[in-house]
Amino acid sequence: MQVHGCTALWSASQASGRAETAANGSNAVDTFEAFARYLDSTAPWDRKVIDAHRQRCLASGGSEVLDACFVGGRDDKALLQALFRLRVASHPNAVDYLAATGECGTIGDDALLALRALRAESRAALLHKIELTPHGLMVLPVPGSAARILLHPECLSEKDGAFTAEEACTLLLSKGHAVGPEPETCLKRMLCVRLAKQPRRPDPLALRTWCSTLLKAHEPFFERAEVTRQDMQDFELVMRWLADVDPLEGSGASCRQIAARALARSTDLN
C-alpha cells in the first residue's frame, strides 16, 4: 500500500527503529508527530512499523496539549488508542491496514469516544476548524498536535457524544484554516472536492459523512441568520449531488426533498 505525502522518504527500517525506542520521556504529542511523518511519507506502509508506533503512542508520557483538549487526556489509554486509529483512518489508503487488524468497524466508536472526551470549550472551538482531506474526509485537527479526529456518520447519530443539529450546521459553515479575501466554507470545499475527484468519487466514508452531516444540519441551516444565498445554493448543490450517489443507505429521497427546499429557500435570501 502506497501513501503519498511529504517529499522526504522515510525507510521502513528507520521508522521502525524510532518507533521501537519508546523513550519514557516522550510525550503523546511527540509520538503523534513522529507517526504522522511516517504516514505522510512516500515509504510503503509496513504493519510492523505502524504497530510499533501504536505501542509508542500508548506508552507515551503525559501531554499538556491533550490535557487542554480532552478530559483525562494524560492517562486515558482508550482515548489514545482511539486517536491513533482515527489518525490512521484519515488516510485514504488506511483500509488495508485496518482490515488486517480487524479494526475497520471501530472507527465510528473511536470518533464518538473522542468527541465525548473533548472539553466543552475545545469542542466548541473545533467546530470552526473542520478540514477536508484531498479525498473529502472530514477531520477536526487537535490544536498543537498531529492528532486529528476523523468524523464518521456515527458522529451525526443520536448517540451520546454525537453532534447536535446546531453543531452540524456550524461545521458546514466553518471556514476552518482557510485564508484569503474569501475563505471557503466547508460546503464550498465539499463542492471543490467533488469536482476535483470526478469521475472518481470521493472516499465512500467521506460521502456517507457528508450526507449524515447535511441531513442532521438542514433544519437549523435554513434558519441561521448568517447563511447567505451562496451558502444555501452550495447546500442545495451538495445535497442534490449526494441524492444521486448510489448507494447512500436509502437517503436519496430525503436528499432530493431537502435539496428542493434549499433551492426554494435560496430565492428568499439576498
PDB file of C-alpha atoms in Angstrom:
ATOM      1  CA  MET A   1       0.000   0.000   0.000  1.00  0.00           C
ATOM      2  CA  GLN A   2       1.498   3.311  -1.087  1.00  0.00           C
ATOM      3  CA  VAL A   3       0.780   6.607   0.617  1.00  0.00           C
ATOM      4  CA  HIS A   4       1.873   9.871  -0.987  1.00  0.00           C
ATOM      5  CA  GLY A   5       2.528  12.925   1.158  1.00  0.00           C
ATOM      6  CA  CYS A   6       5.598  14.950   2.041  1.00  0.00           C
ATOM      7  CA  THR A   7       8.651  14.651  -0.161  1.00  0.00           C
ATOM      8  CA  ALA A   8      11.025  13.256   2.454  1.00  0.00           C
ATOM      9  CA  LEU A   9      11.469   9.488   2.209  1.00  0.00           C
ATOM     10  CA  TRP A  10      11.497   7.510   5.418  1.00  0.00           C
ATOM     11  CA  SER A  11      12.662   3.936   5.103  1.00  0.00           C
ATOM     12  CA  ALA A  12      10.610   1.376   6.988  1.00  0.00           C
ATOM     13  CA  SER A  13      13.616   0.281   8.971  1.00  0.00           C
ATOM     14  CA  GLN A  14      14.381   3.825  10.139  1.00  0.00           C
ATOM     15  CA  ALA A  15      10.788   4.460  11.156  1.00  0.00           C
ATOM     16  CA  SER A  16      10.597   1.122  12.934  1.00  0.00           C
ATOM     17  CA  GLY A  17      13.747   1.855  14.845  1.00  0.00           C
ATOM     18  CA  ARG A  18      12.431   5.208  16.003  1.00  0.00           C
ATOM     19  CA  ALA A  19       9.081   3.742  16.952  1.00  0.00           C
ATOM     20  CA  GLU A  20      10.609   0.929  18.968  1.00  0.00           C
ATOM     21  CA  THR A  21      12.767   3.270  21.012  1.00  0.00           C
ATOM     22  CA  ALA A  22       9.802   4.437  23.052  1.00  0.00           C
ATOM     23  CA  ALA A  23      11.735   6.624  25.405  1.00  0.00           C
ATOM     24  CA  ASN A  24       9.979   7.205  28.687  1.00  0.00           C
ATOM     25  CA  GLY A  25      10.421  10.953  28.282  1.00  0.00           C
ATOM     26  CA  SER A  26       8.448  11.107  25.032  1.00  0.00           C
ATOM     27  CA  ASN A  27       5.007  12.637  25.317  1.00  0.00           C
ATOM     28  CA  ALA A  28       1.920  11.929  23.261  1.00  0.00           C
ATOM     29  CA  VAL A  29       2.401  14.981  21.045  1.00  0.00           C
ATOM     30  CA  ASP A  30       5.932  13.922  20.097  1.00  0.00           C
ATOM     31  CA  THR A  31       4.849  10.379  19.295  1.00  0.00           C
ATOM     32  CA  PHE A  32       1.901  11.510  17.178  1.00  0.00           C
ATOM     33  CA  GLU A  33       4.195  13.893  15.279  1.00  0.00           C
ATOM     34  CA  ALA A  34       6.620  11.051  14.501  1.00  0.00           C
ATOM     35  CA  PHE A  35       3.757   8.784  13.487  1.00  0.00           C
ATOM     36  CA  ALA A  36       2.217  11.420  11.221  1.00  0.00           C
ATOM     37  CA  ARG A  37       5.545  11.919   9.448  1.00  0.00           C
ATOM     38  CA  TYR A  38       5.702   8.191   8.760  1.00  0.00           C
ATOM     39  CA  LEU A  39       2.126   8.034   7.460  1.00  0.00           C
ATOM     40  CA  ASP A  40       2.634  11.054   5.215  1.00  0.00           C
ATOM     41  CA  SER A  41       5.931   9.832   3.809  1.00  0.00           C
ATOM     42  CA  THR A  42       6.325   8.114   0.459  1.00  0.00           C
ATOM     43  CA  ALA A  43       7.515   4.912   2.117  1.00  0.00           C
ATOM     44  CA  PRO A  44       5.235   1.892   1.688  1.00  0.00           C
ATOM     45  CA  TRP A  45       3.228   1.252   4.807  1.00  0.00           C
ATOM     46  CA  ASP A  46       4.553  -1.607   6.920  1.00  0.00           C
ATOM     47  CA  ARG A  47       2.236  -3.132   9.510  1.00  0.00           C
ATOM     48  CA  LYS A  48       5.092  -3.858  11.908  1.00  0.00           C
ATOM     49  CA  VAL A  49       6.188  -0.235  11.773  1.00  0.00           C
ATOM     50  CA  ILE A  50       2.667   1.049  12.383  1.00  0.00           C
ATOM     51  CA  ASP A  51       2.188  -1.412  15.246  1.00  0.00           C
ATOM     52  CA  ALA A  52       5.449  -0.190  16.792  1.00  0.00           C
ATOM     53  CA  HIS A  53       4.250   3.404  16.534  1.00  0.00           C
ATOM     54  CA  ARG A  54       0.999   2.354  18.187  1.00  0.00           C
ATOM     55  CA  GLN A  55       2.861   0.894  21.154  1.00  0.00           C
ATOM     56  CA  ARG A  56       4.920   4.039  21.444  1.00  0.00           C
ATOM     57  CA  CYS A  57       1.805   6.231  21.444  1.00  0.00           C
ATOM     58  CA  LEU A  58       0.152   4.124  24.127  1.00  0.00           C
ATOM     59  CA  ALA A  59       3.302   4.099  26.266  1.00  0.00           C
ATOM     60  CA  SER A  60       3.961   7.818  25.905  1.00  0.00           C
ATOM     61  CA  GLY A  61       4.005  10.175  28.837  1.00  0.00           C
ATOM     62  CA  GLY A  62       1.552  12.958  29.510  1.00  0.00           C
ATOM     63  CA  SER A  63       0.884  15.897  27.244  1.00  0.00           C
ATOM     64  CA  GLU A  64      -0.342  19.332  28.257  1.00  0.00           C
ATOM     65  CA  VAL A  65      -1.758  19.718  24.749  1.00  0.00           C
ATOM     66  CA  LEU A  66      -4.036  16.694  25.102  1.00  0.00           C
ATOM     67  CA  ASP A  67      -4.871  17.629  28.689  1.00  0.00           C
ATOM     68  CA  ALA A  68      -6.035  21.030  27.450  1.00  0.00           C
ATOM     69  CA  CYS A  69      -8.368  19.469  24.873  1.00  0.00           C
ATOM     70  CA  PHE A  70      -9.587  16.263  26.469  1.00  0.00           C
ATOM     71  CA  VAL A  71     -10.869  15.236  29.869  1.00  0.00           C
ATOM     72  CA  GLY A  72      -8.442  12.589  31.102  1.00  0.00           C
ATOM     73  CA  GLY A  73      -6.173  13.126  28.089  1.00  0.00           C
ATOM     74  CA  ARG A  74      -2.982  12.492  30.050  1.00  0.00           C
ATOM     75  CA  ASP A  75      -3.740   8.942  31.169  1.00  0.00           C
ATOM     76  CA  ASP A  76      -6.675   7.727  29.087  1.00  0.00           C
ATOM     77  CA  LYS A  77      -5.271   4.804  27.078  1.00  0.00           C
ATOM     78  CA  ALA A  78      -8.625   4.154  25.414  1.00  0.00           C
ATOM     79  CA  LEU A  79      -8.586   7.735  24.131  1.00  0.00           C
ATOM     80  CA  LEU A  80      -5.004   7.425  22.883  1.00  0.00           C
ATOM     81  CA  GLN A  81      -5.918   4.169  21.128  1.00  0.00           C
ATOM     82  CA  ALA A  82      -8.918   5.847  19.515  1.00  0.00           C
ATOM     83  CA  LEU A  83      -6.875   8.871  18.397  1.00  0.00           C
ATOM     84  CA  PHE A  84      -4.255   6.536  16.943  1.00  0.00           C
ATOM     85  CA  ARG A  85      -6.800   4.632  14.856  1.00  0.00           C
ATOM     86  CA  LEU A  86      -8.507   7.850  13.768  1.00  0.00           C
ATOM     87  CA  ARG A  87      -5.140   9.204  12.602  1.00  0.00           C
ATOM     88  CA  VAL A  88      -4.594   6.067  10.533  1.00  0.00           C
ATOM     89  CA  ALA A  89      -8.141   6.084   9.170  1.00  0.00           C
ATOM     90  CA  SER A  90      -7.844   9.686   7.986  1.00  0.00           C
ATOM     91  CA  HIS A  91      -5.593   8.439   5.175  1.00  0.00           C
ATOM     92  CA  PRO A  92      -7.393   7.186   2.051  1.00  0.00           C
ATOM     93  CA  ASN A  93      -5.248   4.042   1.895  1.00  0.00           C
ATOM     94  CA  ALA A  94      -5.823   3.022   5.505  1.00  0.00           C
ATOM     95  CA  VAL A  95      -8.447   0.384   4.780  1.00  0.00           C
ATOM     96  CA  ASP A  96      -5.899  -2.383   4.128  1.00  0.00           C
ATOM     97  CA  TYR A  97      -4.192  -1.905   7.481  1.00  0.00           C
ATOM     98  CA  LEU A  98      -7.456  -1.576   9.403  1.00  0.00           C
ATOM     99  CA  ALA A  99      -8.877  -4.638   7.654  1.00  0.00           C
ATOM    100  CA  ALA A 100      -5.746  -6.633   8.509  1.00  0.00           C
ATOM    101  CA  THR A 101      -6.058  -5.687  12.173  1.00  0.00           C
ATOM    102  CA  GLY A 102      -9.831  -6.196  12.248  1.00  0.00           C
ATOM    103  CA  GLU A 103     -10.426  -2.565  13.229  1.00  0.00           C
ATOM    104  CA  CYS A 104     -12.492  -1.203  10.336  1.00  0.00           C
ATOM    105  CA  GLY A 105     -15.630  -1.455  12.424  1.00  0.00           C
ATOM    106  CA  THR A 106     -14.235   0.501  15.374  1.00  0.00           C
ATOM    107  CA  ILE A 107     -13.803   3.905  13.722  1.00  0.00           C
ATOM    108  CA  GLY A 108     -17.307   5.173  14.453  1.00  0.00           C
ATOM    109  CA  ASP A 109     -16.981   4.258  18.126  1.00  0.00           C
ATOM    110  CA  ASP A 110     -13.495   5.791  18.229  1.00  0.00           C
ATOM    111  CA  ALA A 111     -14.797   9.073  16.823  1.00  0.00           C
ATOM    112  CA  LEU A 112     -17.632   9.187  19.351  1.00  0.00           C
ATOM    113  CA  LEU A 113     -15.240   8.410  22.199  1.00  0.00           C
ATOM    114  CA  ALA A 114     -13.015  11.308  21.141  1.00  0.00           C
ATOM    115  CA  LEU A 115     -15.972  13.690  20.836  1.00  0.00           C
ATOM    116  CA  ARG A 116     -17.267  12.712  24.273  1.00  0.00           C
ATOM    117  CA  ALA A 117     -13.822  13.257  25.780  1.00  0.00           C
ATOM    118  CA  LEU A 118     -13.443  16.790  24.408  1.00  0.00           C
ATOM    119  CA  ARG A 119     -13.698  19.566  26.938  1.00  0.00           C
ATOM    120  CA  ALA A 120     -16.709  21.779  26.229  1.00  0.00           C
ATOM    121  CA  GLU A 121     -14.622  24.787  25.197  1.00  0.00           C
ATOM    122  CA  SER A 122     -12.421  22.645  22.945  1.00  0.00           C
ATOM    123  CA  ARG A 123     -15.423  21.065  21.267  1.00  0.00           C
ATOM    124  CA  ALA A 124     -16.977  24.468  20.597  1.00  0.00           C
ATOM    125  CA  ALA A 125     -13.724  25.801  19.137  1.00  0.00           C
ATOM    126  CA  LEU A 126     -13.067  22.767  16.931  1.00  0.00           C
ATOM    127  CA  LEU A 127     -16.445  23.131  15.239  1.00  0.00           C
ATOM    128  CA  HIS A 128     -14.945  26.145  13.474  1.00  0.00           C
ATOM    129  CA  LYS A 129     -11.745  24.305  12.434  1.00  0.00           C
ATOM    130  CA  ILE A 130     -13.123  21.496  10.274  1.00  0.00           C
ATOM    131  CA  GLU A 131     -10.810  20.397   7.465  1.00  0.00           C
ATOM    132  CA  LEU A 132     -11.338  18.218   4.405  1.00  0.00           C
ATOM    133  CA  THR A 133      -8.639  15.831   3.247  1.00  0.00           C
ATOM    134  CA  PRO A 134      -7.950  15.665  -0.516  1.00  0.00           C
ATOM    135  CA  HIS A 135     -10.383  12.726  -0.689  1.00  0.00           C
ATOM    136  CA  GLY A 136     -13.074  14.575   1.225  1.00  0.00           C
ATOM    137  CA  LEU A 137     -12.745  13.014   4.666  1.00  0.00           C
ATOM    138  CA  MET A 138     -13.857  15.433   7.392  1.00  0.00           C
ATOM    139  CA  VAL A 139     -11.333  15.861  10.201  1.00  0.00           C
ATOM    140  CA  LEU A 140     -11.024  18.031  13.300  1.00  0.00           C
ATOM    141  CA  PRO A 141      -7.343  18.860  13.956  1.00  0.00           C
ATOM    142  CA  VAL A 142      -6.307  18.704  17.610  1.00  0.00           C
ATOM    143  CA  PRO A 143      -4.529  22.047  18.220  1.00  0.00           C
ATOM    144  CA  GLY A 144      -0.799  21.809  18.794  1.00  0.00           C
ATOM    145  CA  SER A 145      -0.505  18.189  17.709  1.00  0.00           C
ATOM    146  CA  ALA A 146      -0.637  15.880  14.697  1.00  0.00           C
ATOM    147  CA  ALA A 147      -3.654  14.084  16.153  1.00  0.00           C
ATOM    148  CA  ARG A 148      -6.964  14.616  14.423  1.00  0.00           C
ATOM    149  CA  ILE A 149     -10.487  13.369  14.899  1.00  0.00           C
ATOM    150  CA  LEU A 150     -11.863  11.751  11.766  1.00  0.00           C
ATOM    151  CA  LEU A 151     -15.598  12.311  11.535  1.00  0.00           C
ATOM    152  CA  HIS A 152     -17.866   9.352  10.842  1.00  0.00           C
ATOM    153  CA  PRO A 153     -21.629   9.041  10.271  1.00  0.00           C
ATOM    154  CA  GLU A 154     -21.874   7.865  13.883  1.00  0.00           C
ATOM    155  CA  CYS A 155     -20.819  11.398  14.868  1.00  0.00           C
ATOM    156  CA  LEU A 156     -24.138  12.619  13.437  1.00  0.00           C
ATOM    157  CA  SER A 157     -26.280   9.939  15.056  1.00  0.00           C
ATOM    158  CA  GLU A 158     -28.386  10.273  18.193  1.00  0.00           C
ATOM    159  CA  LYS A 159     -25.768   8.526  20.328  1.00  0.00           C
ATOM    160  CA  ASP A 160     -24.046  10.028  23.342  1.00  0.00           C
ATOM    161  CA  GLY A 161     -21.370  12.465  22.227  1.00  0.00           C
ATOM    162  CA  ALA A 162     -22.679  12.906  18.680  1.00  0.00           C
ATOM    163  CA  PHE A 163     -23.096  16.374  17.210  1.00  0.00           C
ATOM    164  CA  THR A 164     -26.363  18.208  17.653  1.00  0.00           C
ATOM    165  CA  ALA A 165     -28.151  19.671  14.638  1.00  0.00           C
ATOM    166  CA  GLU A 166     -26.842  23.121  15.571  1.00  0.00           C
ATOM    167  CA  GLU A 167     -23.281  21.812  15.808  1.00  0.00           C
ATOM    168  CA  ALA A 168     -23.604  20.095  12.426  1.00  0.00           C
ATOM    169  CA  CYS A 169     -24.791  23.387  10.963  1.00  0.00           C
ATOM    170  CA  THR A 170     -21.753  25.162  12.401  1.00  0.00           C
ATOM    171  CA  LEU A 171     -19.481  22.523  10.833  1.00  0.00           C
ATOM    172  CA  LEU A 172     -20.927  23.205   7.380  1.00  0.00           C
ATOM    173  CA  LEU A 173     -20.443  26.957   7.716  1.00  0.00           C
ATOM    174  CA  SER A 174     -16.956  26.641   9.195  1.00  0.00           C
ATOM    175  CA  LYS A 175     -14.150  28.197   7.187  1.00  0.00           C
ATOM    176  CA  GLY A 176     -11.516  26.170   9.017  1.00  0.00           C
ATOM    177  CA  HIS A 177      -7.981  27.376   8.467  1.00  0.00           C
ATOM    178  CA  ALA A 178      -8.881  28.910   5.110  1.00  0.00           C
ATOM    179  CA  VAL A 179      -7.076  32.112   4.232  1.00  0.00           C
ATOM    180  CA  GLY A 180      -7.503  34.787   1.606  1.00  0.00           C
ATOM    181  CA  PRO A 181     -10.021  37.517   0.893  1.00  0.00           C
ATOM    182  CA  GLU A 182     -12.863  34.985   0.505  1.00  0.00           C
ATOM    183  CA  PRO A 183     -12.213  31.925   2.702  1.00  0.00           C
ATOM    184  CA  GLU A 184     -14.407  28.981   1.773  1.00  0.00           C
ATOM    185  CA  THR A 185     -16.991  27.301   3.950  1.00  0.00           C
ATOM    186  CA  CYS A 186     -16.933  23.548   4.462  1.00  0.00           C
ATOM    187  CA  LEU A 187     -19.829  23.309   1.997  1.00  0.00           C
ATOM    188  CA  LYS A 188     -17.857  25.131  -0.676  1.00  0.00           C
ATOM    189  CA  ARG A 189     -14.870  22.878  -0.066  1.00  0.00           C
ATOM    190  CA  MET A 190     -17.123  19.838  -0.481  1.00  0.00           C
ATOM    191  CA  LEU A 191     -18.061  21.115  -3.930  1.00  0.00           C
ATOM    192  CA  CYS A 192     -14.388  21.629  -4.786  1.00  0.00           C
ATOM    193  CA  VAL A 193     -13.509  18.076  -3.731  1.00  0.00           C
ATOM    194  CA  ARG A 194     -16.416  16.697  -5.740  1.00  0.00           C
ATOM    195  CA  LEU A 195     -15.295  18.485  -8.887  1.00  0.00           C
ATOM    196  CA  ALA A 196     -11.627  17.613  -8.381  1.00  0.00           C
ATOM    197  CA  LYS A 197     -12.386  13.919  -7.954  1.00  0.00           C
ATOM    198  CA  GLN A 198     -14.665  13.415 -10.934  1.00  0.00           C
ATOM    199  CA  PRO A 199     -15.039  10.937 -12.477  1.00  0.00           C
ATOM    200  CA  ARG A 200     -13.543   9.198  -9.431  1.00  0.00           C
ATOM    201  CA  ARG A 201     -15.722   9.822  -6.406  1.00  0.00           C
ATOM    202  CA  PRO A 202     -14.500  10.982  -3.024  1.00  0.00           C
ATOM    203  CA  ASP A 203     -13.879   8.388  -0.339  1.00  0.00           C
ATOM    204  CA  PRO A 204     -17.075   6.378   0.393  1.00  0.00           C
ATOM    205  CA  LEU A 205     -16.753   7.178   4.107  1.00  0.00           C
ATOM    206  CA  ALA A 206     -16.484  10.857   3.198  1.00  0.00           C
ATOM    207  CA  LEU A 207     -19.701  10.682   1.183  1.00  0.00           C
ATOM    208  CA  ARG A 208     -21.607   8.973   3.982  1.00  0.00           C
ATOM    209  CA  THR A 209     -20.323  11.514   6.493  1.00  0.00           C
ATOM    210  CA  TRP A 210     -21.219  14.439   4.228  1.00  0.00           C
ATOM    211  CA  CYS A 211     -24.720  13.058   3.791  1.00  0.00           C
ATOM    212  CA  SER A 212     -25.181  12.483   7.523  1.00  0.00           C
ATOM    213  CA  THR A 213     -23.940  15.998   8.285  1.00  0.00           C
ATOM    214  CA  LEU A 214     -26.256  17.741   5.824  1.00  0.00           C
ATOM    215  CA  LEU A 215     -29.252  15.672   6.883  1.00  0.00           C
ATOM    216  CA  LYS A 216     -28.589  16.445  10.547  1.00  0.00           C
ATOM    217  CA  ALA A 217     -27.945  20.152   9.919  1.00  0.00           C
ATOM    218  CA  HIS A 218     -30.650  21.137   7.463  1.00  0.00           C
ATOM    219  CA  GLU A 219     -33.318  22.500   9.820  1.00  0.00           C
ATOM    220  CA  PRO A 220     -31.092  24.977  11.708  1.00  0.00           C
ATOM    221  CA  PHE A 221     -29.232  25.714   8.458  1.00  0.00           C
ATOM    222  CA  PHE A 222     -32.448  27.005   6.889  1.00  0.00           C
ATOM    223  CA  GLU A 223     -32.961  29.341   9.854  1.00  0.00           C
ATOM    224  CA  ARG A 224     -29.430  30.637  10.561  1.00  0.00           C
ATOM    225  CA  ALA A 225     -29.232  34.397  10.104  1.00  0.00           C
ATOM    226  CA  GLU A 226     -25.660  34.278   8.803  1.00  0.00           C
ATOM    227  CA  VAL A 227     -26.484  31.860   5.963  1.00  0.00           C
ATOM    228  CA  THR A 228     -26.111  33.677   2.650  1.00  0.00           C
ATOM    229  CA  ARG A 229     -27.763  32.950  -0.651  1.00  0.00           C
ATOM    230  CA  GLN A 230     -24.485  31.448  -1.860  1.00  0.00           C
ATOM    231  CA  ASP A 231     -24.326  29.205   1.200  1.00  0.00           C
ATOM    232  CA  MET A 232     -27.859  27.990   0.524  1.00  0.00           C
ATOM    233  CA  GLN A 233     -27.057  27.337  -3.125  1.00  0.00           C
ATOM    234  CA  ASP A 234     -23.951  25.387  -2.119  1.00  0.00           C
ATOM    235  CA  PHE A 235     -26.047  23.348   0.309  1.00  0.00           C
ATOM    236  CA  GLU A 236     -28.560  22.598  -2.440  1.00  0.00           C
ATOM    237  CA  LEU A 237     -25.853  21.538  -4.915  1.00  0.00           C
ATOM    238  CA  VAL A 238     -24.101  19.210  -2.473  1.00  0.00           C
ATOM    239  CA  MET A 239     -27.371  17.684  -1.306  1.00  0.00           C
ATOM    240  CA  ARG A 240     -28.671  17.188  -4.839  1.00  0.00           C
ATOM    241  CA  TRP A 241     -25.419  15.517  -5.867  1.00  0.00           C
ATOM    242  CA  LEU A 242     -25.479  13.232  -2.818  1.00  0.00           C
ATOM    243  CA  ALA A 243     -29.019  12.203  -3.755  1.00  0.00           C
ATOM    244  CA  ASP A 244     -27.640  10.619  -6.923  1.00  0.00           C
ATOM    245  CA  VAL A 245     -24.732   8.802  -5.279  1.00  0.00           C
ATOM    246  CA  ASP A 246     -25.508   5.108  -5.210  1.00  0.00           C
ATOM    247  CA  PRO A 247     -25.834   3.810  -2.633  1.00  0.00           C
ATOM    248  CA  LEU A 248     -26.130   6.084   0.368  1.00  0.00           C
ATOM    249  CA  GLU A 249     -28.195   3.763   2.526  1.00  0.00           C
ATOM    250  CA  GLY A 250     -31.537   4.814   1.087  1.00  0.00           C
ATOM    251  CA  SER A 251     -31.073   8.537   1.700  1.00  0.00           C
ATOM    252  CA  GLY A 252     -31.681   9.619  -1.891  1.00  0.00           C
ATOM    253  CA  ALA A 253     -35.328  10.611  -1.479  1.00  0.00           C
ATOM    254  CA  SER A 254     -34.636  12.638   1.668  1.00  0.00           C
ATOM    255  CA  CYS A 255     -31.690  14.358  -0.011  1.00  0.00           C
ATOM    256  CA  ARG A 256     -33.800  15.358  -3.027  1.00  0.00           C
ATOM    257  CA  GLN A 257     -36.594  16.685  -0.850  1.00  0.00           C
ATOM    258  CA  ILE A 258     -34.238  18.777   1.265  1.00  0.00           C
ATOM    259  CA  ALA A 259     -32.357  19.981  -1.831  1.00  0.00           C
ATOM    260  CA  ALA A 260     -35.644  21.251  -3.268  1.00  0.00           C
ATOM    261  CA  ARG A 261     -36.366  23.114  -0.022  1.00  0.00           C
ATOM    262  CA  ALA A 262     -32.885  24.660  -0.124  1.00  0.00           C
ATOM    263  CA  LEU A 263     -33.406  25.815  -3.704  1.00  0.00           C
ATOM    264  CA  ALA A 264     -36.709  27.443  -2.778  1.00  0.00           C
ATOM    265  CA  ARG A 265     -35.187  28.996   0.330  1.00  0.00           C
ATOM    266  CA  SER A 266     -32.288  30.480  -1.666  1.00  0.00           C
ATOM    267  CA  THR A 267     -34.685  32.655  -3.652  1.00  0.00           C
ATOM    268  CA  ASP A 268     -35.703  34.388  -0.411  1.00  0.00           C
ATOM    269  CA  LEU A 269     -32.143  35.343   0.508  1.00  0.00           C
ATOM    270  CA  ASN A 270     -30.147  38.318  -0.707  1.00  0.00           C
TER     271      ASN A 270
END
